[in-house]
Amino acid sequence: MGMIRLGYPTQNLTLRASTNRTLRLSTMGNAEKISTLVHRNLADLEDILRWNARYGFGLFRMGQSLIPFASHPAFPYDWQEEHARELRRAGSLAGKLDIRLSMHPGQYIQPGSPDPAISRRSIDELRYTARIFSMMGLTDGIIVLHAGGAHGDLRSSARRFVKALCDEEEILRHLALENDERIWTVEEVVDLAITLGVPAITDNLHHALNPGSITLRGALDLSLPTWEVRGTRPKVHLSSQAPGKQPGAHAYAIEPGDWTRLIDALDGRDTDVMLEAKGKERSLEKLGLSPGMLTSDP
């Protein structure tokens, strides 16, 4: 018998609470406006954590704009000093409630880019993300990252990716690599993750669009054991294709067939499942499931 914990990203529609408020880059010089946004993001994070604990969600992905533009060289104040107390308090609450937190820098974050400026900015954003977890006191926080573009040569891109990150201890402490729908298959991401000594995440929808030569169960057979390097529960992503949208676009809810295929492929293994759906905490509505700890018997 396996056990599954569920989570969702960035905001709670029921509470109308968000951890991802941001602003235009052109207004970044307004320190008071940014600070106000961050205080609201962090206050809502605590509300979401308490709600999640009450209703059985064991995971939550914080918005990448928890502190918008924090990695930008022109950020107008010392965010680490300004928000240290709030971050410690939120991290302590997450630990007390046993809710695992993550963040997911966007696809524009590409440490393996052949453009040194893009690689440098990518590392800066990942350092900010890792520092959030360190300041929150979380050892199991996860930075989910795609491997980026192939830039004409997947092997060269992989070498640049590893070179850019191999000495970034704080980032590697939290990093996990995810397959994507066009370039990096689960097999390729697992190889890259093993080289860096970090775990890999299988995303079901990305895998369906870019499966390489293996089934979903085969993908999980490769990615789930990589979490042994951390000694923590494996993590996977689950979503459904939005009808009429471009391939890879997330639907509002999880379709029953996608849930069933994942459960069958897990074959009873303990796993944390991030529900990547527009409906956030409501994405289970078609499944008739309670979001608490679920069994994953095949």
PDB file of C-alpha atoms in Angstrom:
ATOM      1  CA  MET A   1       0.000   0.000   0.000  1.00  0.00           C
ATOM      2  CA  GLY A   2       1.344   3.432  -0.953  1.00  0.00           C
ATOM      3  CA  MET A   3       0.349   6.806   0.404  1.00  0.00           C
ATOM      4  CA  ILE A   4      -0.147   9.995  -1.598  1.00  0.00           C
ATOM      5  CA  ARG A   5      -0.096  13.601  -0.425  1.00  0.00           C
ATOM      6  CA  LEU A   6      -1.560  16.297  -2.664  1.00  0.00           C
ATOM      7  CA  GLY A   7      -0.811  19.955  -3.238  1.00  0.00           C
ATOM      8  CA  TYR A   8      -1.429  22.835  -5.627  1.00  0.00           C
ATOM      9  CA  PRO A   9       0.393  25.991  -6.750  1.00  0.00           C
ATOM     10  CA  THR A  10       0.623  29.658  -5.786  1.00  0.00           C
ATOM     11  CA  GLN A  11      -2.883  30.670  -4.701  1.00  0.00           C
ATOM     12  CA  ASN A  12      -6.072  29.530  -3.017  1.00  0.00           C
ATOM     13  CA  LEU A  13      -9.251  30.418  -4.910  1.00  0.00           C
ATOM     14  CA  THR A  14     -11.523  29.735  -1.942  1.00  0.00           C
ATOM     15  CA  LEU A  15      -9.645  32.193   0.267  1.00  0.00           C
ATOM     16  CA  ARG A  16      -8.844  34.544  -2.630  1.00  0.00           C
ATOM     17  CA  ALA A  17      -5.305  34.414  -1.289  1.00  0.00           C
ATOM     18  CA  SER A  18      -2.131  34.571  -3.384  1.00  0.00           C
ATOM     19  CA  THR A  19       1.614  34.242  -2.850  1.00  0.00           C
ATOM     20  CA  ASN A  20       2.403  35.519  -6.327  1.00  0.00           C
ATOM     21  CA  ARG A  21       1.475  39.221  -6.413  1.00  0.00           C
ATOM     22  CA  THR A  22       3.878  41.180  -8.543  1.00  0.00           C
ATOM     23  CA  LEU A  23       4.241  44.524 -10.317  1.00  0.00           C
ATOM     24  CA  ARG A  24       5.680  45.975 -13.473  1.00  0.00           C
ATOM     25  CA  LEU A  25       9.444  46.152 -13.754  1.00  0.00           C
ATOM     26  CA  SER A  26       9.137  49.871 -14.491  1.00  0.00           C
ATOM     27  CA  THR A  27       7.782  50.488 -10.970  1.00  0.00           C
ATOM     28  CA  MET A  28      10.440  48.429  -9.179  1.00  0.00           C
ATOM     29  CA  GLY A  29      12.048  51.554  -7.764  1.00  0.00           C
ATOM     30  CA  ASN A  30       9.074  52.001  -5.442  1.00  0.00           C
ATOM     31  CA  ALA A  31      10.382  50.191  -2.357  1.00  0.00           C
ATOM     32  CA  GLU A  32       7.244  50.851  -0.324  1.00  0.00           C
ATOM     33  CA  LYS A  33       4.991  49.358  -2.988  1.00  0.00           C
ATOM     34  CA  ILE A  34       7.133  46.229  -3.307  1.00  0.00           C
ATOM     35  CA  SER A  35       7.380  45.797   0.463  1.00  0.00           C
ATOM     36  CA  THR A  36       3.590  46.071   0.783  1.00  0.00           C
ATOM     37  CA  LEU A  37       3.128  43.371  -1.881  1.00  0.00           C
ATOM     38  CA  VAL A  38       5.593  41.066  -0.140  1.00  0.00           C
ATOM     39  CA  HIS A  39       3.897  41.521   3.236  1.00  0.00           C
ATOM     40  CA  ARG A  40       0.587  40.584   1.599  1.00  0.00           C
ATOM     41  CA  ASN A  41       2.123  37.541  -0.150  1.00  0.00           C
ATOM     42  CA  LEU A  42       3.607  36.270   3.105  1.00  0.00           C
ATOM     43  CA  ALA A  43       0.468  36.937   5.139  1.00  0.00           C
ATOM     44  CA  ASP A  44      -1.590  35.033   2.567  1.00  0.00           C
ATOM     45  CA  LEU A  45       0.961  32.203   2.647  1.00  0.00           C
ATOM     46  CA  GLU A  46       0.240  31.685   6.341  1.00  0.00           C
ATOM     47  CA  ASP A  47      -3.523  31.740   5.705  1.00  0.00           C
ATOM     48  CA  ILE A  48      -3.121  29.178   2.911  1.00  0.00           C
ATOM     49  CA  LEU A  49      -0.952  26.917   5.064  1.00  0.00           C
ATOM     50  CA  ARG A  50      -3.553  26.872   7.842  1.00  0.00           C
ATOM     51  CA  TRP A  51      -6.341  26.198   5.324  1.00  0.00           C
ATOM     52  CA  ASN A  52      -4.339  23.409   3.719  1.00  0.00           C
ATOM     53  CA  ALA A  53      -3.730  21.744   7.063  1.00  0.00           C
ATOM     54  CA  ARG A  54      -7.440  21.934   7.851  1.00  0.00           C
ATOM     55  CA  TYR A  55      -8.483  20.363   4.549  1.00  0.00           C
ATOM     56  CA  GLY A  56      -5.702  17.807   4.125  1.00  0.00           C
ATOM     57  CA  PHE A  57      -3.329  19.263   1.532  1.00  0.00           C
ATOM     58  CA  GLY A  58       0.252  18.326   2.409  1.00  0.00           C
ATOM     59  CA  LEU A  59       2.054  20.342  -0.306  1.00  0.00           C
ATOM     60  CA  PHE A  60       2.030  23.922  -1.521  1.00  0.00           C
ATOM     61  CA  ARG A  61       4.017  25.718  -4.199  1.00  0.00           C
ATOM     62  CA  MET A  62       4.782  29.325  -3.355  1.00  0.00           C
ATOM     63  CA  GLY A  63       4.715  31.849  -6.180  1.00  0.00           C
ATOM     64  CA  GLN A  64       8.043  32.684  -7.763  1.00  0.00           C
ATOM     65  CA  SER A  65       7.107  36.341  -7.184  1.00  0.00           C
ATOM     66  CA  LEU A  66       6.833  35.810  -3.441  1.00  0.00           C
ATOM     67  CA  ILE A  67       9.361  38.661  -3.378  1.00  0.00           C
ATOM     68  CA  PRO A  68       9.011  40.103  -6.901  1.00  0.00           C
ATOM     69  CA  PHE A  69      12.273  40.991  -8.674  1.00  0.00           C
ATOM     70  CA  ALA A  70      14.306  40.033  -5.598  1.00  0.00           C
ATOM     71  CA  SER A  71      17.161  38.770  -7.793  1.00  0.00           C
ATOM     72  CA  HIS A  72      17.302  41.959  -9.875  1.00  0.00           C
ATOM     73  CA  PRO A  73      20.479  44.012  -9.297  1.00  0.00           C
ATOM     74  CA  ALA A  74      18.379  47.174  -8.933  1.00  0.00           C
ATOM     75  CA  PHE A  75      16.063  45.774  -6.243  1.00  0.00           C
ATOM     76  CA  PRO A  76      15.501  48.807  -3.990  1.00  0.00           C
ATOM     77  CA  TYR A  77      15.995  47.427  -0.467  1.00  0.00           C
ATOM     78  CA  ASP A  78      17.574  44.609   1.568  1.00  0.00           C
ATOM     79  CA  TRP A  79      14.788  42.056   1.309  1.00  0.00           C
ATOM     80  CA  GLN A  80      16.595  39.507   3.447  1.00  0.00           C
ATOM     81  CA  GLU A  81      16.751  41.905   6.367  1.00  0.00           C
ATOM     82  CA  GLU A  82      13.287  43.363   5.813  1.00  0.00           C
ATOM     83  CA  HIS A  83      11.420  40.054   5.560  1.00  0.00           C
ATOM     84  CA  ALA A  84      13.551  37.716   7.686  1.00  0.00           C
ATOM     85  CA  ARG A  85      11.097  37.527  10.570  1.00  0.00           C
ATOM     86  CA  GLU A  86       8.091  36.848   8.326  1.00  0.00           C
ATOM     87  CA  LEU A  87       9.952  34.150   6.386  1.00  0.00           C
ATOM     88  CA  ARG A  88      11.077  32.409   9.581  1.00  0.00           C
ATOM     89  CA  ARG A  89       7.531  32.513  10.932  1.00  0.00           C
ATOM     90  CA  ALA A  90       6.024  31.092   7.737  1.00  0.00           C
ATOM     91  CA  GLY A  91       8.677  28.374   7.576  1.00  0.00           C
ATOM     92  CA  SER A  92       8.065  27.451  11.191  1.00  0.00           C
ATOM     93  CA  LEU A  93       4.330  27.225  10.514  1.00  0.00           C
ATOM     94  CA  ALA A  94       4.876  24.995   7.475  1.00  0.00           C
ATOM     95  CA  GLY A  95       7.097  22.717   9.551  1.00  0.00           C
ATOM     96  CA  LYS A  96       4.608  22.575  12.405  1.00  0.00           C
ATOM     97  CA  LEU A  97       1.770  21.720  10.017  1.00  0.00           C
ATOM     98  CA  ASP A  98       3.946  19.250   8.052  1.00  0.00           C
ATOM     99  CA  ILE A  99       3.340  20.972   4.719  1.00  0.00           C
ATOM    100  CA  ARG A 100       6.079  20.634   2.117  1.00  0.00           C
ATOM    101  CA  LEU A 101       6.836  23.830   0.201  1.00  0.00           C
ATOM    102  CA  SER A 102       8.274  24.344  -3.253  1.00  0.00           C
ATOM    103  CA  MET A 103       8.908  27.059  -5.847  1.00  0.00           C
ATOM    104  CA  HIS A 104       9.126  26.805  -9.620  1.00  0.00           C
ATOM    105  CA  PRO A 105      11.254  29.345 -11.509  1.00  0.00           C
ATOM    106  CA  GLY A 106       9.870  29.883 -15.002  1.00  0.00           C
ATOM    107  CA  GLN A 107      11.182  28.502 -18.275  1.00  0.00           C
ATOM    108  CA  TYR A 108      13.131  31.719 -18.872  1.00  0.00           C
ATOM    109  CA  ILE A 109      15.532  30.540 -16.141  1.00  0.00           C
ATOM    110  CA  GLN A 110      18.183  28.665 -18.125  1.00  0.00           C
ATOM    111  CA  PRO A 111      21.560  28.137 -16.435  1.00  0.00           C
ATOM    112  CA  GLY A 112      22.673  26.120 -19.481  1.00  0.00           C
ATOM    113  CA  SER A 113      22.136  28.964 -21.939  1.00  0.00           C
ATOM    114  CA  PRO A 114      25.083  29.708 -24.238  1.00  0.00           C
ATOM    115  CA  ASP A 115      24.457  33.409 -23.493  1.00  0.00           C
ATOM    116  CA  PRO A 116      26.532  34.218 -20.360  1.00  0.00           C
ATOM    117  CA  ALA A 117      24.167  37.024 -19.367  1.00  0.00           C
ATOM    118  CA  ILE A 118      21.142  34.709 -19.386  1.00  0.00           C
ATOM    119  CA  SER A 119      23.036  32.042 -17.452  1.00  0.00           C
ATOM    120  CA  ARG A 120      24.179  34.604 -14.872  1.00  0.00           C
ATOM    121  CA  ARG A 121      20.682  36.029 -14.381  1.00  0.00           C
ATOM    122  CA  SER A 122      19.327  32.476 -14.094  1.00  0.00           C
ATOM    123  CA  ILE A 123      21.782  31.633 -11.322  1.00  0.00           C
ATOM    124  CA  ASP A 124      20.864  34.852  -9.505  1.00  0.00           C
ATOM    125  CA  GLU A 125      17.172  33.882  -9.599  1.00  0.00           C
ATOM    126  CA  LEU A 126      17.952  30.381  -8.341  1.00  0.00           C
ATOM    127  CA  ARG A 127      20.077  31.816  -5.520  1.00  0.00           C
ATOM    128  CA  TYR A 128      17.160  33.988  -4.446  1.00  0.00           C
ATOM    129  CA  THR A 129      14.862  30.958  -4.505  1.00  0.00           C
ATOM    130  CA  ALA A 130      17.249  28.814  -2.482  1.00  0.00           C
ATOM    131  CA  ARG A 131      17.759  31.627   0.013  1.00  0.00           C
ATOM    132  CA  ILE A 132      14.008  31.749   0.618  1.00  0.00           C
ATOM    133  CA  PHE A 133      14.089  28.129   1.805  1.00  0.00           C
ATOM    134  CA  SER A 134      17.207  28.706   3.894  1.00  0.00           C
ATOM    135  CA  MET A 135      15.657  31.730   5.601  1.00  0.00           C
ATOM    136  CA  MET A 136      12.459  29.767   6.238  1.00  0.00           C
ATOM    137  CA  GLY A 137      14.513  27.024   7.875  1.00  0.00           C
ATOM    138  CA  LEU A 138      13.196  24.355   5.511  1.00  0.00           C
ATOM    139  CA  THR A 139      15.419  21.406   4.636  1.00  0.00           C
ATOM    140  CA  ASP A 140      12.848  19.737   2.359  1.00  0.00           C
ATOM    141  CA  GLY A 141      11.903  22.779   0.250  1.00  0.00           C
ATOM    142  CA  ILE A 142      12.082  22.085  -3.485  1.00  0.00           C
ATOM    143  CA  ILE A 143      13.190  24.272  -6.387  1.00  0.00           C
ATOM    144  CA  VAL A 144      11.544  22.744  -9.458  1.00  0.00           C
ATOM    145  CA  LEU A 145      13.425  23.580 -12.641  1.00  0.00           C
ATOM    146  CA  HIS A 146      13.260  22.645 -16.309  1.00  0.00           C
ATOM    147  CA  ALA A 147      16.600  21.967 -17.977  1.00  0.00           C
ATOM    148  CA  GLY A 148      15.968  24.695 -20.565  1.00  0.00           C
ATOM    149  CA  GLY A 149      16.606  24.807 -24.277  1.00  0.00           C
ATOM    150  CA  ALA A 150      18.810  22.481 -26.284  1.00  0.00           C
ATOM    151  CA  HIS A 151      20.303  25.451 -28.173  1.00  0.00           C
ATOM    152  CA  GLY A 152      21.057  23.166 -31.106  1.00  0.00           C
ATOM    153  CA  ASP A 153      22.969  20.553 -29.116  1.00  0.00           C
ATOM    154  CA  LEU A 154      21.477  18.782 -26.090  1.00  0.00           C
ATOM    155  CA  ARG A 155      24.803  17.408 -24.856  1.00  0.00           C
ATOM    156  CA  SER A 156      26.516  20.787 -24.941  1.00  0.00           C
ATOM    157  CA  SER A 157      23.558  22.352 -23.181  1.00  0.00           C
ATOM    158  CA  ALA A 158      23.734  19.657 -20.493  1.00  0.00           C
ATOM    159  CA  ARG A 159      27.451  20.296 -19.966  1.00  0.00           C
ATOM    160  CA  ARG A 160      26.863  24.043 -19.581  1.00  0.00           C
ATOM    161  CA  PHE A 161      23.963  23.359 -17.203  1.00  0.00           C
ATOM    162  CA  VAL A 162      26.114  21.174 -14.964  1.00  0.00           C
ATOM    163  CA  LYS A 163      29.055  23.582 -15.062  1.00  0.00           C
ATOM    164  CA  ALA A 164      26.859  26.525 -14.089  1.00  0.00           C
ATOM    165  CA  LEU A 165      25.350  24.707 -11.096  1.00  0.00           C
ATOM    166  CA  CYS A 166      27.944  22.235  -9.846  1.00  0.00           C
ATOM    167  CA  ASP A 167      29.402  24.615  -7.223  1.00  0.00           C
ATOM    168  CA  GLU A 168      26.086  26.173  -6.132  1.00  0.00           C
ATOM    169  CA  GLU A 169      25.640  24.257  -2.889  1.00  0.00           C
ATOM    170  CA  GLU A 170      22.646  26.190  -1.570  1.00  0.00           C
ATOM    171  CA  ILE A 171      20.782  25.741  -4.856  1.00  0.00           C
ATOM    172  CA  LEU A 172      21.658  22.053  -5.189  1.00  0.00           C
ATOM    173  CA  ARG A 173      20.397  21.437  -1.651  1.00  0.00           C
ATOM    174  CA  HIS A 174      16.857  22.113  -2.929  1.00  0.00           C
ATOM    175  CA  LEU A 175      16.988  21.622  -6.701  1.00  0.00           C
ATOM    176  CA  ALA A 176      14.887  19.036  -8.556  1.00  0.00           C
ATOM    177  CA  LEU A 177      14.782  18.750 -12.358  1.00  0.00           C
ATOM    178  CA  GLU A 178      11.574  18.232 -14.351  1.00  0.00           C
ATOM    179  CA  ASN A 179      10.970  16.885 -17.851  1.00  0.00           C
ATOM    180  CA  ASP A 180       9.296  19.151 -20.390  1.00  0.00           C
ATOM    181  CA  GLU A 181       6.871  18.738 -23.286  1.00  0.00           C
ATOM    182  CA  ARG A 182       9.278  19.458 -26.164  1.00  0.00           C
ATOM    183  CA  ILE A 183      12.978  18.899 -25.439  1.00  0.00           C
ATOM    184  CA  TRP A 184      14.007  17.018 -22.299  1.00  0.00           C
ATOM    185  CA  THR A 185      12.467  13.592 -21.734  1.00  0.00           C
ATOM    186  CA  VAL A 186      12.327  11.951 -18.320  1.00  0.00           C
ATOM    187  CA  GLU A 187      15.265   9.721 -19.280  1.00  0.00           C
ATOM    188  CA  GLU A 188      17.407  12.736 -20.205  1.00  0.00           C
ATOM    189  CA  VAL A 189      16.402  14.738 -17.139  1.00  0.00           C
ATOM    190  CA  VAL A 190      17.159  11.791 -14.841  1.00  0.00           C
ATOM    191  CA  ASP A 191      20.647  11.476 -16.346  1.00  0.00           C
ATOM    192  CA  LEU A 192      21.228  15.197 -15.797  1.00  0.00           C
ATOM    193  CA  ALA A 193      19.878  15.046 -12.243  1.00  0.00           C
ATOM    194  CA  ILE A 194      22.101  12.103 -11.329  1.00  0.00           C
ATOM    195  CA  THR A 195      25.142  13.964 -12.669  1.00  0.00           C
ATOM    196  CA  LEU A 196      24.341  16.899 -10.359  1.00  0.00           C
ATOM    197  CA  GLY A 197      23.332  14.702  -7.419  1.00  0.00           C
ATOM    198  CA  VAL A 198      19.751  15.990  -7.305  1.00  0.00           C
ATOM    199  CA  PRO A 199      16.358  14.291  -7.771  1.00  0.00           C
ATOM    200  CA  ALA A 200      14.096  14.311 -10.836  1.00  0.00           C
ATOM    201  CA  ILE A 201      10.360  14.943 -11.199  1.00  0.00           C
ATOM    202  CA  THR A 202       8.103  13.242 -13.733  1.00  0.00           C
ATOM    203  CA  ASP A 203       5.321  15.424 -15.108  1.00  0.00           C
ATOM    204  CA  ASN A 204       2.562  13.254 -16.595  1.00  0.00           C
ATOM    205  CA  LEU A 205       1.351  15.748 -19.222  1.00  0.00           C
ATOM    206  CA  HIS A 206       4.840  16.628 -20.397  1.00  0.00           C
ATOM    207  CA  HIS A 207       5.643  12.938 -20.581  1.00  0.00           C
ATOM    208  CA  ALA A 208       2.531  12.243 -22.667  1.00  0.00           C
ATOM    209  CA  LEU A 209       3.710  14.861 -25.176  1.00  0.00           C
ATOM    210  CA  ASN A 210       7.404  13.946 -25.053  1.00  0.00           C
ATOM    211  CA  PRO A 211       7.667  10.331 -23.868  1.00  0.00           C
ATOM    212  CA  GLY A 212      10.923   9.296 -25.454  1.00  0.00           C
ATOM    213  CA  SER A 213      10.948   5.509 -25.540  1.00  0.00           C
ATOM    214  CA  ILE A 214       9.261   4.709 -22.198  1.00  0.00           C
ATOM    215  CA  THR A 215       5.813   4.456 -20.625  1.00  0.00           C
ATOM    216  CA  LEU A 216       4.631   6.557 -17.692  1.00  0.00           C
ATOM    217  CA  ARG A 217       5.404   3.669 -15.355  1.00  0.00           C
ATOM    218  CA  GLY A 218       8.871   3.415 -16.854  1.00  0.00           C
ATOM    219  CA  ALA A 219       9.358   7.144 -16.323  1.00  0.00           C
ATOM    220  CA  LEU A 220       8.398   6.812 -12.661  1.00  0.00           C
ATOM    221  CA  ASP A 221      10.667   3.778 -12.320  1.00  0.00           C
ATOM    222  CA  LEU A 222      13.521   6.087 -13.311  1.00  0.00           C
ATOM    223  CA  SER A 223      12.602   9.291 -11.451  1.00  0.00           C
ATOM    224  CA  LEU A 224      11.217   8.097  -8.116  1.00  0.00           C
ATOM    225  CA  PRO A 225      14.445   6.390  -6.942  1.00  0.00           C
ATOM    226  CA  THR A 226      16.430   9.596  -7.549  1.00  0.00           C
ATOM    227  CA  TRP A 227      14.819  11.020  -4.392  1.00  0.00           C
ATOM    228  CA  GLU A 228      16.850   8.596  -2.300  1.00  0.00           C
ATOM    229  CA  VAL A 229      19.715  11.102  -2.562  1.00  0.00           C
ATOM    230  CA  ARG A 230      17.645  13.405  -0.307  1.00  0.00           C
ATOM    231  CA  GLY A 231      16.043  10.747   1.850  1.00  0.00           C
ATOM    232  CA  THR A 232      12.650  12.384   1.260  1.00  0.00           C
ATOM    233  CA  ARG A 233       9.364  11.428  -0.369  1.00  0.00           C
ATOM    234  CA  PRO A 234       9.415  11.465  -4.181  1.00  0.00           C
ATOM    235  CA  LYS A 235       7.425  14.137  -5.963  1.00  0.00           C
ATOM    236  CA  VAL A 236       5.532  14.069  -9.268  1.00  0.00           C
ATOM    237  CA  HIS A 237       3.339  16.504 -11.199  1.00  0.00           C
ATOM    238  CA  LEU A 238      -0.178  15.742 -12.392  1.00  0.00           C
ATOM    239  CA  SER A 239      -2.277  17.786 -14.791  1.00  0.00           C
ATOM    240  CA  SER A 240      -4.746  17.388 -17.647  1.00  0.00           C
ATOM    241  CA  GLN A 241      -4.686  18.945 -21.096  1.00  0.00           C
ATOM    242  CA  ALA A 242      -6.923  22.006 -21.455  1.00  0.00           C
ATOM    243  CA  PRO A 243      -9.379  21.386 -24.343  1.00  0.00           C
ATOM    244  CA  GLY A 244      -8.764  23.589 -27.361  1.00  0.00           C
ATOM    245  CA  LYS A 245      -5.521  25.041 -25.970  1.00  0.00           C
ATOM    246  CA  GLN A 246      -1.930  24.523 -27.091  1.00  0.00           C
ATOM    247  CA  PRO A 247      -0.386  21.170 -26.113  1.00  0.00           C
ATOM    248  CA  GLY A 248       0.749  21.284 -22.507  1.00  0.00           C
ATOM    249  CA  ALA A 249      -1.763  23.915 -21.359  1.00  0.00           C
ATOM    250  CA  HIS A 250      -3.268  22.983 -18.006  1.00  0.00           C
ATOM    251  CA  ALA A 251      -6.990  22.332 -17.622  1.00  0.00           C
ATOM    252  CA  TYR A 252      -9.071  23.689 -14.743  1.00  0.00           C
ATOM    253  CA  ALA A 253      -9.481  20.255 -13.141  1.00  0.00           C
ATOM    254  CA  ILE A 254      -7.802  16.849 -13.137  1.00  0.00           C
ATOM    255  CA  GLU A 255      -9.521  14.405 -15.477  1.00  0.00           C
ATOM    256  CA  PRO A 256     -10.360  10.998 -13.962  1.00  0.00           C
ATOM    257  CA  GLY A 257      -8.422   9.146 -16.687  1.00  0.00           C
ATOM    258  CA  ASP A 258      -5.216  11.054 -15.916  1.00  0.00           C
ATOM    259  CA  TRP A 259      -5.606  10.315 -12.211  1.00  0.00           C
ATOM    260  CA  THR A 260      -6.196   6.623 -12.860  1.00  0.00           C
ATOM    261  CA  ARG A 261      -3.202   6.339 -15.194  1.00  0.00           C
ATOM    262  CA  LEU A 262      -0.930   7.925 -12.588  1.00  0.00           C
ATOM    263  CA  ILE A 263      -2.194   5.683  -9.789  1.00  0.00           C
ATOM    264  CA  ASP A 264      -1.695   2.599 -11.956  1.00  0.00           C
ATOM    265  CA  ALA A 265       1.824   3.707 -12.896  1.00  0.00           C
ATOM    266  CA  LEU A 266       2.774   4.457  -9.273  1.00  0.00           C
ATOM    267  CA  ASP A 267       1.979   0.841  -8.453  1.00  0.00           C
ATOM    268  CA  GLY A 268       1.555   1.461  -4.734  1.00  0.00           C
ATOM    269  CA  ARG A 269       4.612   3.698  -4.196  1.00  0.00           C
ATOM    270  CA  ASP A 270       4.597   6.572  -1.680  1.00  0.00           C
ATOM    271  CA  THR A 271       4.535   9.882  -3.545  1.00  0.00           C
ATOM    272  CA  ASP A 272       3.790  13.589  -3.225  1.00  0.00           C
ATOM    273  CA  VAL A 273       1.641  14.792  -6.122  1.00  0.00           C
ATOM    274  CA  MET A 274       1.498  18.432  -7.203  1.00  0.00           C
ATOM    275  CA  LEU A 275      -1.815  19.131  -8.952  1.00  0.00           C
ATOM    276  CA  GLU A 276      -0.946  21.579 -11.721  1.00  0.00           C
ATOM    277  CA  ALA A 277      -4.425  22.774 -12.623  1.00  0.00           C
ATOM    278  CA  LYS A 278      -6.049  26.163 -13.029  1.00  0.00           C
ATOM    279  CA  GLY A 279      -8.578  25.203 -10.384  1.00  0.00           C
ATOM    280  CA  LYS A 280      -5.901  25.043  -7.672  1.00  0.00           C
ATOM    281  CA  GLU A 281      -7.457  23.531  -4.533  1.00  0.00           C
ATOM    282  CA  ARG A 282     -10.657  22.872  -6.505  1.00  0.00           C
ATOM    283  CA  SER A 283      -8.948  20.761  -9.160  1.00  0.00           C
ATOM    284  CA  LEU A 284     -10.136  17.503  -7.571  1.00  0.00           C
ATOM    285  CA  GLU A 285     -13.801  18.246  -8.245  1.00  0.00           C
ATOM    286  CA  LYS A 286     -14.154  15.690 -11.061  1.00  0.00           C
ATOM    287  CA  LEU A 287     -12.504  12.965  -8.992  1.00  0.00           C
ATOM    288  CA  GLY A 288     -14.673  13.062  -5.895  1.00  0.00           C
ATOM    289  CA  LEU A 289     -11.576  12.749  -3.706  1.00  0.00           C
ATOM    290  CA  SER A 290     -10.741  14.119  -0.291  1.00  0.00           C
ATOM    291  CA  PRO A 291      -7.339  15.840  -0.447  1.00  0.00           C
ATOM    292  CA  GLY A 292      -5.976  14.126   2.652  1.00  0.00           C
ATOM    293  CA  MET A 293      -3.524  11.232   2.636  1.00  0.00           C
ATOM    294  CA  LEU A 294      -4.680   8.796  -0.037  1.00  0.00           C
ATOM    295  CA  THR A 295      -3.801   5.203  -0.693  1.00  0.00           C
ATOM    296  CA  SER A 296      -2.360   4.396  -4.083  1.00  0.00           C
ATOM    297  CA  ASP A 297      -3.113   0.718  -4.309  1.00  0.00           C
ATOM    298  CA  PRO A 298      -2.916  -0.396  -7.940  1.00  0.00           C
TER     299      PRO A 298
END
